[in-house]
Short mmCIF file of C-alpha atoms and ligand atoms in Angstrom, two decimals:
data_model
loop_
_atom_site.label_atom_id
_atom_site.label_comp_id
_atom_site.label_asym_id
_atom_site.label_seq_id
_atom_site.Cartn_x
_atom_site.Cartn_y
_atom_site.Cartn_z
CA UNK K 1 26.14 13.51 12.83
CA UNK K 2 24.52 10.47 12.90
CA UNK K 3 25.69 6.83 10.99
CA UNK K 4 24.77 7.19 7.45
CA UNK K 5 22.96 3.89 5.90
CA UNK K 6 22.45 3.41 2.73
CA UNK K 7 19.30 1.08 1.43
CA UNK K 8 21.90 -0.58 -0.29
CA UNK K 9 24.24 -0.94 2.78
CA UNK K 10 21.02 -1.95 4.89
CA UNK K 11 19.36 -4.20 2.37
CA UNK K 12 22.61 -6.60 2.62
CA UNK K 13 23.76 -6.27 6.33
CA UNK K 14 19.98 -6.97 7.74
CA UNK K 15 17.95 -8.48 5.42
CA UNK K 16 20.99 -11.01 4.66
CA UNK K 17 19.98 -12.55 8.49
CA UNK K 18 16.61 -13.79 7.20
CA UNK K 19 15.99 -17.52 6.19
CA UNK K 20 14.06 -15.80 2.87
CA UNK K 21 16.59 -13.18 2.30
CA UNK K 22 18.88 -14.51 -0.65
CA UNK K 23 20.79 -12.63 -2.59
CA UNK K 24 17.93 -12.75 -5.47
CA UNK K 25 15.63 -10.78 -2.75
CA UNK K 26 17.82 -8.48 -2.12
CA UNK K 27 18.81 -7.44 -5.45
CA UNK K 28 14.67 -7.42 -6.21
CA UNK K 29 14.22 -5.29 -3.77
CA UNK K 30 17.33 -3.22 -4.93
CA UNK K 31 15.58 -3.19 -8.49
CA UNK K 32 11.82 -2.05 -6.55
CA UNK K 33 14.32 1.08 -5.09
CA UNK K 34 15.68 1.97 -8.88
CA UNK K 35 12.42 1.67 -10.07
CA UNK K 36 10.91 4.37 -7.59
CA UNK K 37 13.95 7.08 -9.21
CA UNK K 38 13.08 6.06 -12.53
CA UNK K 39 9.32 6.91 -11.69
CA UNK K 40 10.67 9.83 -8.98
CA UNK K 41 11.91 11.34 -12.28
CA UNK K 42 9.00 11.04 -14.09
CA UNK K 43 6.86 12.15 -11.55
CA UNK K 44 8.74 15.48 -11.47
CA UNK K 45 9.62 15.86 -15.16
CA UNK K 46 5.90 15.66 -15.49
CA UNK K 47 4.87 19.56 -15.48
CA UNK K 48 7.66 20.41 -17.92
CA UNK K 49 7.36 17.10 -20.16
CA UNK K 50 3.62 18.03 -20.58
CA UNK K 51 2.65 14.34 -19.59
CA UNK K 52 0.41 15.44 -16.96
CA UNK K 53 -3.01 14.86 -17.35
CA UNK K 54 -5.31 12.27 -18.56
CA UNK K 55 -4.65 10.33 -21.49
CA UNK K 56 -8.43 9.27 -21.80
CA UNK K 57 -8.85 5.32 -21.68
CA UNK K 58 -9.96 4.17 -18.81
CA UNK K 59 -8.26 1.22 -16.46
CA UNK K 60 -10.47 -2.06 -15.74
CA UNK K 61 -11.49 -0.29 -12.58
CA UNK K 62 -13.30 1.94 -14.82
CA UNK K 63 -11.02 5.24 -13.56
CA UNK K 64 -9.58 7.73 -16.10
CA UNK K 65 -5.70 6.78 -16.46
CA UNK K 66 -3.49 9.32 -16.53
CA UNK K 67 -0.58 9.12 -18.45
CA UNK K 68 1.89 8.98 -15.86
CA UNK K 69 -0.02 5.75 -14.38
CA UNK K 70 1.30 4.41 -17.48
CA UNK K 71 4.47 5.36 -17.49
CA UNK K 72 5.06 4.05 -13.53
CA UNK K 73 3.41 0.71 -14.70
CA UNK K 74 5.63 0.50 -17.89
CA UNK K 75 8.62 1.55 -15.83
CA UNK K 76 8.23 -0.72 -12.66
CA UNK K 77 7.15 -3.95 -15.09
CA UNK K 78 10.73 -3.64 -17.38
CA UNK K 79 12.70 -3.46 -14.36
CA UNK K 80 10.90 -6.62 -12.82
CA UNK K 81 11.16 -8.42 -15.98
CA UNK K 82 15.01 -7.02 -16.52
CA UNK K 83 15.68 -7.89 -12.89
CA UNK K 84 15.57 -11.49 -13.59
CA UNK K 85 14.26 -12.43 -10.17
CA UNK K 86 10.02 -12.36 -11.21
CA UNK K 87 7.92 -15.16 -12.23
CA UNK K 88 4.91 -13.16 -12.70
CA UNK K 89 2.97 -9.82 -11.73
CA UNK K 90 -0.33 -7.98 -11.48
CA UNK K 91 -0.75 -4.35 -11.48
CA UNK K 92 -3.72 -2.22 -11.54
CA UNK K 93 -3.17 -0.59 -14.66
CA UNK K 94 -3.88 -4.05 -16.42
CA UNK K 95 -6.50 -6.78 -16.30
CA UNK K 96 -4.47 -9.48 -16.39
CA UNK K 97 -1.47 -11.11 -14.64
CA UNK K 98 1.86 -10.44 -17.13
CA UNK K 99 4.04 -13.38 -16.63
CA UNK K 100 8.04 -12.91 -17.43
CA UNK K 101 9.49 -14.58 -20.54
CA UNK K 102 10.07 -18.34 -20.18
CA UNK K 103 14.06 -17.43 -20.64
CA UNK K 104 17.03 -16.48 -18.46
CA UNK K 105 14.87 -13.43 -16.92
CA UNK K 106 12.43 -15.57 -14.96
CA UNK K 107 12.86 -16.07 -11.30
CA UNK K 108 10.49 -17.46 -8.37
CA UNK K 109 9.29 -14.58 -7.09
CA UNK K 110 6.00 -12.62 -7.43
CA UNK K 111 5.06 -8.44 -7.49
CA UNK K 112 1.77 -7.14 -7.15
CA UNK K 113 2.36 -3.57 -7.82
CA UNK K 114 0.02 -0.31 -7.93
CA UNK K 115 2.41 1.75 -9.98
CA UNK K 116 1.12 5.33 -9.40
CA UNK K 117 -1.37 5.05 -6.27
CA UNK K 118 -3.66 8.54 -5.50
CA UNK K 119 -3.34 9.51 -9.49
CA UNK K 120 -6.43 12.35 -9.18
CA UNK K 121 -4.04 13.86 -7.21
CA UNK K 122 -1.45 14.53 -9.77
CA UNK K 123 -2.23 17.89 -11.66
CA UNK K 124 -2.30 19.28 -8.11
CA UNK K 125 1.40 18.53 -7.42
CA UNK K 126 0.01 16.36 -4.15
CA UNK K 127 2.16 13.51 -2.97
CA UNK K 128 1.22 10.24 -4.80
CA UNK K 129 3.12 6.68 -4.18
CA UNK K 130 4.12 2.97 -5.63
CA UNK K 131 2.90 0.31 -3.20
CA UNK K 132 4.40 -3.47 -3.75
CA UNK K 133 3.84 -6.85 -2.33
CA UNK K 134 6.65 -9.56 -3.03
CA UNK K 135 5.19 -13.56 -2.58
CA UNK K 136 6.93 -16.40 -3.12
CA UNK K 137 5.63 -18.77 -6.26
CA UNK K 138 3.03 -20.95 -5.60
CA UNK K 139 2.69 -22.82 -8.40
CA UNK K 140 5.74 -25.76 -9.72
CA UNK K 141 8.37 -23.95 -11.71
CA UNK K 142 7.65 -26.33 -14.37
CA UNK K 143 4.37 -24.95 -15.10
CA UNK K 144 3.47 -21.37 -16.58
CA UNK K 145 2.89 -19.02 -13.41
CA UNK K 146 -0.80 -18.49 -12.99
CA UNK K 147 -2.98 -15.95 -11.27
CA UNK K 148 -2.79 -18.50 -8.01
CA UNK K 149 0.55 -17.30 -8.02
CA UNK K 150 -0.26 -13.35 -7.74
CA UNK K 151 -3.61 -14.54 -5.95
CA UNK K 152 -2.20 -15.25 -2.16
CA UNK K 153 -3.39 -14.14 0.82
CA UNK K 154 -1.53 -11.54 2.67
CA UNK K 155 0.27 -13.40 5.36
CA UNK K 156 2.17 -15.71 2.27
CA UNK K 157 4.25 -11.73 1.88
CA UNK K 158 7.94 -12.09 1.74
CA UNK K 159 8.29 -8.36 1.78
CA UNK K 160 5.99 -5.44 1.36
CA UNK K 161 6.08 -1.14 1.26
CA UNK K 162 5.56 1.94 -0.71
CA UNK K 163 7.40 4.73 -1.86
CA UNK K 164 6.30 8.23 -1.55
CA UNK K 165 6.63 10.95 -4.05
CA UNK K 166 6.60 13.85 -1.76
CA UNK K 167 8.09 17.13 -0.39
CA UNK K 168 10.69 14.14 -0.45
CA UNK K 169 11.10 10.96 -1.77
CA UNK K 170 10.46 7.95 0.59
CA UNK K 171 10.89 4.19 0.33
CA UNK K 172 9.40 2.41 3.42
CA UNK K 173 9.50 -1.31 3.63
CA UNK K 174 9.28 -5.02 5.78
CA UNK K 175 10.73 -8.28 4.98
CA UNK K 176 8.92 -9.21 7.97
CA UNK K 177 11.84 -7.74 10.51
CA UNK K 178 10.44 -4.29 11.56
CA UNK K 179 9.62 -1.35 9.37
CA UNK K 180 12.31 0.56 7.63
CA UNK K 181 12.52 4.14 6.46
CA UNK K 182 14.62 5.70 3.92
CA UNK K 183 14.96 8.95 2.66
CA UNK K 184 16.22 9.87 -0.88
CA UNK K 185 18.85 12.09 -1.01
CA UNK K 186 19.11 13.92 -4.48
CA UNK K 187 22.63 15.73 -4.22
CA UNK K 188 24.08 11.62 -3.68
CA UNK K 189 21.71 10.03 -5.49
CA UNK K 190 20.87 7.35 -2.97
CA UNK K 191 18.08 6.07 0.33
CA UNK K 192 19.58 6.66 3.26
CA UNK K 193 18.32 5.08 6.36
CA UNK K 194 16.28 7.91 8.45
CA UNK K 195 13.52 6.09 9.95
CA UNK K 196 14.72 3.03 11.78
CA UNK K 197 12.55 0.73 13.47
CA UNK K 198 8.92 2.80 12.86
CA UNK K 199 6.67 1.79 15.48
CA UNK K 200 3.05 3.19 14.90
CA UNK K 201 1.37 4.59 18.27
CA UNK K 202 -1.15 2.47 19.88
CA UNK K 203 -3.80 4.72 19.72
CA UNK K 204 -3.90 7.79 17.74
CA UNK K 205 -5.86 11.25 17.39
CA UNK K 206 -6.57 11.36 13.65
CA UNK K 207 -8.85 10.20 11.26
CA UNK K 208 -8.51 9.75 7.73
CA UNK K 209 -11.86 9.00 5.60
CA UNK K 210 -13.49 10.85 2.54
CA UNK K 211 -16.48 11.70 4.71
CA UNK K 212 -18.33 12.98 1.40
CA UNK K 213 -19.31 9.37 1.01
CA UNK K 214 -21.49 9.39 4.98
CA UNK K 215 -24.55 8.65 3.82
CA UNK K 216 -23.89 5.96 2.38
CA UNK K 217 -21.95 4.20 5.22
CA UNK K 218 -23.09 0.93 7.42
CA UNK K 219 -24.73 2.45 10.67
CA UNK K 220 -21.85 1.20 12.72
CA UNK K 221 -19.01 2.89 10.54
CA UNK K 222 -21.29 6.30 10.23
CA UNK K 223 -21.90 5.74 14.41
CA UNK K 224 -18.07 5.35 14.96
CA UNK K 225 -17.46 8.46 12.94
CA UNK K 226 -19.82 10.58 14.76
CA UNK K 227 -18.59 9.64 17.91
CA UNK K 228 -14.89 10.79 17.32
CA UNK K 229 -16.77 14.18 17.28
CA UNK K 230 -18.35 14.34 20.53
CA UNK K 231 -15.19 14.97 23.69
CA UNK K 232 -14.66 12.71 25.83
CA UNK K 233 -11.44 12.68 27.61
CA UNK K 234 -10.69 9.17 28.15
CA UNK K 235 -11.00 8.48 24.25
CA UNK K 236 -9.44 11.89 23.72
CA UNK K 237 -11.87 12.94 20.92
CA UNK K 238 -12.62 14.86 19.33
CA UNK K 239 -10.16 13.73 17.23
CA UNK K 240 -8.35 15.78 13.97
CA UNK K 241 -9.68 14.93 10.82
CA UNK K 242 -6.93 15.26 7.89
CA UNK K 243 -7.37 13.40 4.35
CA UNK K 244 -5.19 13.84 1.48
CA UNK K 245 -7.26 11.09 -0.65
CA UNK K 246 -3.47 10.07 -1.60
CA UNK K 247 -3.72 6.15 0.05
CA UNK K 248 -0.08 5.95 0.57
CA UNK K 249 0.61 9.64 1.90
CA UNK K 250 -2.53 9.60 4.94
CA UNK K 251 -1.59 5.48 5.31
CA UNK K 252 2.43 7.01 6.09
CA UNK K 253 1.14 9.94 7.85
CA UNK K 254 -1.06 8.07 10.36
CA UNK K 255 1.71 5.81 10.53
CA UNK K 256 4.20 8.07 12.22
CA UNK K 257 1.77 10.40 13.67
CA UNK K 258 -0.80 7.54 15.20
CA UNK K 259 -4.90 7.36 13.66
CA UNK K 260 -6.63 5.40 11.71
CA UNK K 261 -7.62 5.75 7.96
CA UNK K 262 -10.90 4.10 6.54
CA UNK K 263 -12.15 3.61 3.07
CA UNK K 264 -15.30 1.19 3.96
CA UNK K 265 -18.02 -0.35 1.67
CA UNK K 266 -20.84 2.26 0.35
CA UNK K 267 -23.85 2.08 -1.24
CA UNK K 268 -23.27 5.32 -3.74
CA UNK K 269 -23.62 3.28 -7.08
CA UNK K 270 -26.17 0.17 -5.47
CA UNK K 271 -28.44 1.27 -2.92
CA UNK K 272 -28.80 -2.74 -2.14
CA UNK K 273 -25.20 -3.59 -2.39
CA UNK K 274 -22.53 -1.93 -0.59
CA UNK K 275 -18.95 -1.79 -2.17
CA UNK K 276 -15.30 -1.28 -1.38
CA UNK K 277 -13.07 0.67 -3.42
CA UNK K 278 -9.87 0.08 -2.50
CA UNK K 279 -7.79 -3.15 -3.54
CA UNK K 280 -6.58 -6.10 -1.51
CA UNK K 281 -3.91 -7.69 -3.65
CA UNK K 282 -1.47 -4.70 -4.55
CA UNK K 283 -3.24 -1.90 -1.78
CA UNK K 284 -4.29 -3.07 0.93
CA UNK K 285 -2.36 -6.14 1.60
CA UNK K 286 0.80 -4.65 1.47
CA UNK K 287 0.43 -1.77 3.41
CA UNK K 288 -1.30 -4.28 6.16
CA UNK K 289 1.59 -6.38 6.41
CA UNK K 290 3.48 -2.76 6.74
CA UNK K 291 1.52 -1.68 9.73
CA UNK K 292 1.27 -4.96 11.38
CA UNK K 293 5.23 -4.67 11.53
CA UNK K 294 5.36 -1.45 13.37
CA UNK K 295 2.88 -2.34 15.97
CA UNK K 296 -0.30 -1.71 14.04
CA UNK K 297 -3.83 -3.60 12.52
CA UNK K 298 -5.25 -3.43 9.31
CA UNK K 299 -8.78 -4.73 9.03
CA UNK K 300 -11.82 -4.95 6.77
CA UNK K 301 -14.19 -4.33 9.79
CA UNK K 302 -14.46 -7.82 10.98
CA UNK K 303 -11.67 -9.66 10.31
CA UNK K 304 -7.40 -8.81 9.44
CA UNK K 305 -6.88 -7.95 5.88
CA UNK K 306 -3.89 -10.05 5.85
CA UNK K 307 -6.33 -13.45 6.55
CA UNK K 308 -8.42 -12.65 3.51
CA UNK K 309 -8.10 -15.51 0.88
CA UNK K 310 -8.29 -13.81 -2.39
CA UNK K 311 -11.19 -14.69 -4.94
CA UNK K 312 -10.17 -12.26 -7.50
CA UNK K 313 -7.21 -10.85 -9.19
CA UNK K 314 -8.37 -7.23 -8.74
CA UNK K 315 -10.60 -7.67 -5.74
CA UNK K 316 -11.79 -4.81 -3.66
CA UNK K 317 -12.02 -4.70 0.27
CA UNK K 318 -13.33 -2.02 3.19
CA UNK K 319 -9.74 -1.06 4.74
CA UNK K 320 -9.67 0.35 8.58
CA UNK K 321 -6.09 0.42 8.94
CA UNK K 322 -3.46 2.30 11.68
CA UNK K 323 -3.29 2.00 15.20
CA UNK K 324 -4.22 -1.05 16.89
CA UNK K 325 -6.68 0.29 19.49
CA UNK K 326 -8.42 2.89 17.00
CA UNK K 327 -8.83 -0.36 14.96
CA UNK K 328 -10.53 -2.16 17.55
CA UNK K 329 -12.63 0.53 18.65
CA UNK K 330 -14.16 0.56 14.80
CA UNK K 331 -14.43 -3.10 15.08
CA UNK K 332 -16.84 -2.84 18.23
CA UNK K 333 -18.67 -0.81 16.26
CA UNK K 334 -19.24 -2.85 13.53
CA UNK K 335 -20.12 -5.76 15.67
CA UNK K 336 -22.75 -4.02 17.64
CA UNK K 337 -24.17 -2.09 14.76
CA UNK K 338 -24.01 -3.82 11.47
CA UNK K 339 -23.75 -7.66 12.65
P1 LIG J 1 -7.08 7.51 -6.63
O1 LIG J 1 -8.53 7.20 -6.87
O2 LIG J 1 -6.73 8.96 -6.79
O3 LIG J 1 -6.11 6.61 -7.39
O4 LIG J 1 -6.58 3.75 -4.80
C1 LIG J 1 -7.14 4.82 -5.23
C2 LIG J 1 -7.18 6.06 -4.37
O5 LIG J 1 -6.80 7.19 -5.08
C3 LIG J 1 -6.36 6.04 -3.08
O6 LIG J 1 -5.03 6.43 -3.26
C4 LIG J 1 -7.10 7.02 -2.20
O7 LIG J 1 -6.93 6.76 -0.85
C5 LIG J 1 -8.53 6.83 -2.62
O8 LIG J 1 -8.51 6.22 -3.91
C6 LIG J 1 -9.27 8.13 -2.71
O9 LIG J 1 -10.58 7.87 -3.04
P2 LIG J 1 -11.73 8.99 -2.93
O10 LIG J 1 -11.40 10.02 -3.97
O11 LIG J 1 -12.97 8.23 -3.26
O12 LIG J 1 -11.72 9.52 -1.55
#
């Protein structure tokens, strides 16, 4: 038998070496960890609760929200507030930035949070996850936190990771240190360390993209594609396609496994305009800084995702993200076909 870790245990022996690491991180990330149960619960309560399904409003990115969306949101932003260690947040499921009480509860960090990523996904029992993004505060303490504060770029991270809500529960994460994997188990009621040290392959046989959407591709990302059909031995295509349209569960499965997953710009609702769906502050930053830890490169087809100054609270960016030579290989694409 192995040494058994717990997140706890980990969280204060390792993290504890890091010039950022106080104990207020710590215990924030602690509170991120009880906040995945809390949701872990909800998520599987959900069938038998009759909470599953969609409530009807729809979020500012125009999507239907589904009432467990809520609940995750509701559930992660108490335990932020409660923590005592947040200045302010922004989450998908609301337009604005929610900034903590001006009282005891405030702290100097910041938490840009996708409670309940891959929500279509939910009446069909398929894994769905919480992705965060801790930042220091950029503005004085003596002023109200702003969006500035929740509007850095990627490489300002403190920490960053996801939790799965899977076959089993997962909380992955980097204070900048190497990637860290822990598993929950139920019958102790804790993380235990199970995936030390994850270091993504350098080049990997599977592709992740909702190829429904190929028309409406740049010629370089629809010419990449294509050729991970033809063989060709040194590239070793043709490679596997697998897509679970769950960001966090194909992001951790290409992870471990080695590929790349795209979601680039299209031109399905503007013929003249292309857009990106997924989003850079609480999506696609985090899991960048994620895969850059284990080896990886997260891009948005010409430059990292992690360099990208934001312009907008809920800002939207193409996302080529796992391995770092299947990353450049799309990038050489996009250079010689769409530039
Ligand atoms: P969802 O719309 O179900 O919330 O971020 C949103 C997201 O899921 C990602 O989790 C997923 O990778 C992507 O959108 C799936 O989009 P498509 O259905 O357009 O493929």
């Amino acid at each position: 038998m192995g040494e058994i870790i717990t997140i706890h245990r980990h969280m204060l022996d390792t993290e504890q070496k890091y010039p950022h690491a106080t104990g207020k991180f710590t215990a924030l990330l602690h509170h991120i960890a009880l906040a995945a149960r809390i949701v872990a619960a909800e998520v599987r309560r959900a069938g038998l609760a009759g909470v599953i399904g969609t409530s009807g409003s729809l979020n500012i990115q125009d999507e239907e929200v589904q009432k467990l969306d809520i609940l995750a949101h509701e559930t992660v932003e108490k335990l932020m507030i409660e923590s005592g260690y947040v200045a302010a947040m922004a989450s998908e499921e609301v337009p604005d930035i929610i900034v903590a009480p001006d009282d005891h509860r405030r702290g100097n960090y910041i938490v840009n949070f996708d409670p309940l990523d891959g929500s279509s996904n939910i009446d069909a029992n398929v894994s769905i996850g919480t992705i965060f993004s801790i930042l220091p505060r950029a503005t004085p303490k003596e002023v109200e936190p702003s969006e500035a504060d929740c509007m850095q770029s990627g490489r300002k991270q403190l920490a960053s990771g996801y939790v799965i809500y899977g076959s089993s529960m997962m909380f992955v994460y980097t204070t900048g240190a190497g990637v860290q994997g822990f598993t929950y188990d139920p019958t102790i009621g804790t993380f235990l360390l199970s995936h030390k040290n994850i270091r993504t392959p350098e080049y990997g046989k599977i592709y992740s993209v909702n190829t429904g959407n190929k028309k409406f591709w740049s010629e370089g990302v629809r010419n990449y594609i294509e050729s991970l059909h033809d063989k060709d031995e040194e590239r070793q295509t043709p490679f596997s396609s697998r897509y679970i349209g769950s960001l966090v569960a194909d992001f951790h499965r290409n992870l471990l496994y080695g590929g790349i997953f795209l979601y680039p710009a299209d031109t399905k609702k503007d013929p003249n305009k292309p857009k990106p769906k997924l989003r850079l502050l609480y999506e696609a930053n985090p899991l960048a800084y994620v895969v850059e830890q284990a080896g990886g490169k997260a891009s948005d087809g010409t430059r990292p995702i992690m360099d990208i100054e934001p312009t907008e609270l809920h800002q939207r960016v193409p996302l080529f993200i796992g391995s770092r030579k299947n990353v450049e290989e799309l990038e050489e694409y996009i250079r010689r076909y769409d530039t």
